[in-house]
Amino acid sequence: MTHLCVPIFITDLTLARRDITAAVAAGADMVELRTDKLHDFSILEALLKDKLCEAIITSRSRAEGGFSPTGEEEARAARLTSPPLNQYAPFLDIEIAAVQRHPTLLQNASRETIILSTHDFAGKPANLSELSQLANSIPAAVTKIVWKAGAIRDNLDALNLLKNPPRPTIALCMGEPGLISRVLAKKFAAFLTFASLNAESATAPGQITIADMKNLYRWDAIRPSTKVFGVVAKPVGHSMSPALHNAAFTATGFDGIYLPMLVEPDYESFKNFLDDFAKFEGLDLTGLSVTIPHKGNALRYLKETGGQIEDLAGRIGAVNTLSINPTGKHSGKNTDYAAILDSIITELGITRDQLSTLRAAVVGAGGTGRAAVAALAHYGAETLISNRDADKARSLANEFNGHRGKVTAMPLDDLLREKCDVFINTTSVGMFPKVDETPLGDRRPPFSAKMLVFDTIYNPMKTKLLTQAEGCGSKTISGVEMFVRQAAVQFETWTGLPAPREVMRQVIADRLGKPLHSR
Ligand code: NAP
């Protein structure tokens, strides 16, 4: 069993009791009592006497990220390993470096209570395997090796330390890229992982809250068989995809966990990440969402490795969904274009083939604009496109014109004079925080009750453009609909199960803080 441990700094008895009680109520089965700043050890004794929860006593040195003054190690260890404190037999975290400085440090300690630890804030120790061997050679109950992740690959080095260790082990990476090691500690049967009581009380960089560990990252459901999924992006911290997919796993009972995966923008970083993670034994990497700036990298990777590429994804030049194959021949598709098409046809109550009877205006020629234009042209809609950078609009029109539907580029003022059935904003104009903007600027909205207006922006759920469209009596589609649909198709691709779309919509609505009507 992997413990879920909440670190608590002790300075005051009442506050410490309050925090331990809160940690237990939140689901912790262990607390780390940080005594770095403690002088009155009767407080610690009172807390141990309470027996509210299994405990680790830690006095972290300044050299390893704590506040405990160097030079006090022997006195502190002696106090913890002699009466009255030793009768409670909590775990004691003792740094390997302290044992090396003071070989007699552990002479009175009971071996079954010792966690031998090392923490490196500069990055992965150069001599990781020797360090692990050294730690495991010193009599103790648990080995703990922690460092600040320099890159996502460090997670695999940490998880590797958890494969058949000679004794219970904690191996964690600090920092944003290290989140994977913190959550997957349970899949790889680590002794424990840490989670903070709240965001302000985190004791190490990248430590997430116990609420997120339990609710967002499905702590209770993780087991050795759990399949791993993730969103590959930079930046990735803002992504709503983990909340969406993990809620879908919970709703359907699928044995999966979905994590943010921070990968540097260049192709080599993406390639190394995918090579390493796909073949890491025991990880069970099964599917990846791919987003900015990696959609082109994913396509290139599939081309170079002989993977399967969905036809339209190849033509759009962007893969946003990867299904991982243990042979190394992965497959990729683009669920953005399907989400755009299906949002439109569902609202209009038509089939994809009936799109050929429509005239669509698309503003924006970035990644989303490209997916919209390619998909509409593929299904025969006549498409008019306008973009701030007019050359981009022209080259997009040239590329897709005549595949089935006609595609024409034109300036925005001309586009707004054309009669269209559907108007799609694929620019980022109007996105949070600049919610008072629209891609039309000061121009009068050309919308009518016969039109469908689709804003691909999902934050805010109702943009100023959509408010204007409603004012003209138009039907509207929010980017939330597209976001949920692209994720739902990913979920169905990976799991073979029907996606719980209402649950997914509600997750987005909760995150964006507004009620949402269902479609
Ligand atoms: P992108 O590739 O960077 O393209 C951005 C587009 O916005 C370009 O056409 C750009 O024009 C235009 N633009 C940016 N600032 C502008 C301004 N001040 N005035 C006029 N045009 C401006 O980004 P993307 O990935 O396509 O994303 C675009 C939007 O789609 C974002 O709002 C994003 O949230 C949304 N999106 C939604 C979903 C969903 O599931 N709902 C999925 C993906 C994206 P230039 O070419 O002239 O720079």
mmCIF file of N, CA, C and O in Angstrom, residues 3 19 76 96 102 186 260 268 273 276 336 348 350 416 444:
data_model
loop_
_atom_site.group_PDB
_atom_site.id
_atom_site.type_symbol
_atom_site.label_atom_id
_atom_site.label_comp_id
_atom_site.label_asym_id
_atom_site.label_seq_id
_atom_site.Cartn_x
_atom_site.Cartn_y
_atom_site.Cartn_z
ATOM 1 N N HIS A 3 1.269 5.017 0.944
ATOM 2 C CA HIS A 3 0.659 5.991 1.847
ATOM 3 C C HIS A 3 0.483 7.329 1.133
ATOM 4 O O HIS A 3 1.302 7.715 0.299
ATOM 5 N N ASP A 19 -4.469 20.946 11.779
ATOM 6 C CA ASP A 19 -4.010 20.525 10.443
ATOM 7 C C ASP A 19 -3.977 18.997 10.306
ATOM 8 O O ASP A 19 -4.311 18.454 9.256
ATOM 9 N N ARG A 76 19.282 16.704 17.679
ATOM 10 C CA ARG A 76 17.880 16.442 17.312
ATOM 11 C C ARG A 76 17.634 14.943 17.186
ATOM 12 O O ARG A 76 16.628 14.428 17.668
ATOM 13 N N ILE A 96 20.715 11.164 4.421
ATOM 14 C CA ILE A 96 21.908 10.334 4.216
ATOM 15 C C ILE A 96 23.164 11.157 4.500
ATOM 16 O O ILE A 96 24.117 10.680 5.141
ATOM 17 N N HIS A 102 27.872 12.245 10.472
ATOM 18 C CA HIS A 102 27.887 11.770 11.866
ATOM 19 C C HIS A 102 27.587 10.272 11.883
ATOM 20 O O HIS A 102 26.428 9.876 12.074
ATOM 21 N N LYS A 186 1.771 5.526 -6.728
ATOM 22 C CA LYS A 186 0.895 4.433 -6.277
ATOM 23 C C LYS A 186 0.885 3.283 -7.280
ATOM 24 O O LYS A 186 0.907 2.107 -6.889
ATOM 25 N N PRO A 260 -1.007 15.808 -16.872
ATOM 26 C CA PRO A 260 -0.342 16.822 -17.697
ATOM 27 C C PRO A 260 1.104 16.425 -17.955
ATOM 28 O O PRO A 260 1.790 15.990 -17.027
ATOM 29 N N GLU A 268 12.878 17.373 -31.238
ATOM 30 C CA GLU A 268 13.724 16.368 -30.553
ATOM 31 C C GLU A 268 13.179 16.041 -29.165
ATOM 32 O O GLU A 268 13.155 14.884 -28.741
ATOM 33 N N PHE A 273 10.670 12.215 -25.708
ATOM 34 C CA PHE A 273 9.607 11.947 -24.725
ATOM 35 C C PHE A 273 8.789 10.738 -25.160
ATOM 36 O O PHE A 273 8.571 9.797 -24.384
ATOM 37 N N ASP A 276 10.742 7.380 -25.107
ATOM 38 C CA ASP A 276 11.030 6.910 -23.744
ATOM 39 C C ASP A 276 9.760 6.437 -23.029
ATOM 40 O O ASP A 276 9.740 5.377 -22.413
ATOM 41 N N ASP A 336 -10.129 17.614 -33.589
ATOM 42 C CA ASP A 336 -10.616 19.005 -33.629
ATOM 43 C C ASP A 336 -11.559 19.196 -34.819
ATOM 44 O O ASP A 336 -12.609 19.821 -34.694
ATOM 45 N N LEU A 348 -27.588 22.140 -36.476
ATOM 46 C CA LEU A 348 -28.475 22.372 -37.624
ATOM 47 C C LEU A 348 -29.366 21.170 -37.934
ATOM 48 O O LEU A 348 -30.257 21.254 -38.790
ATOM 49 N N ILE A 350 -28.444 18.314 -39.415
ATOM 50 C CA ILE A 350 -28.170 17.789 -40.763
ATOM 51 C C ILE A 350 -27.059 16.743 -40.687
ATOM 52 O O ILE A 350 -26.481 16.529 -39.613
ATOM 53 N N LEU A 416 -17.715 40.116 -44.445
ATOM 54 C CA LEU A 416 -18.907 40.457 -43.649
ATOM 55 C C LEU A 416 -20.075 40.903 -44.531
ATOM 56 O O LEU A 416 -21.222 40.931 -44.091
ATOM 57 N N ARG A 444 -20.425 46.472 -37.501
ATOM 58 C CA ARG A 444 -21.761 46.012 -37.107
ATOM 59 C C ARG A 444 -21.856 44.513 -37.378
ATOM 60 O O ARG A 444 -21.503 44.058 -38.478
#
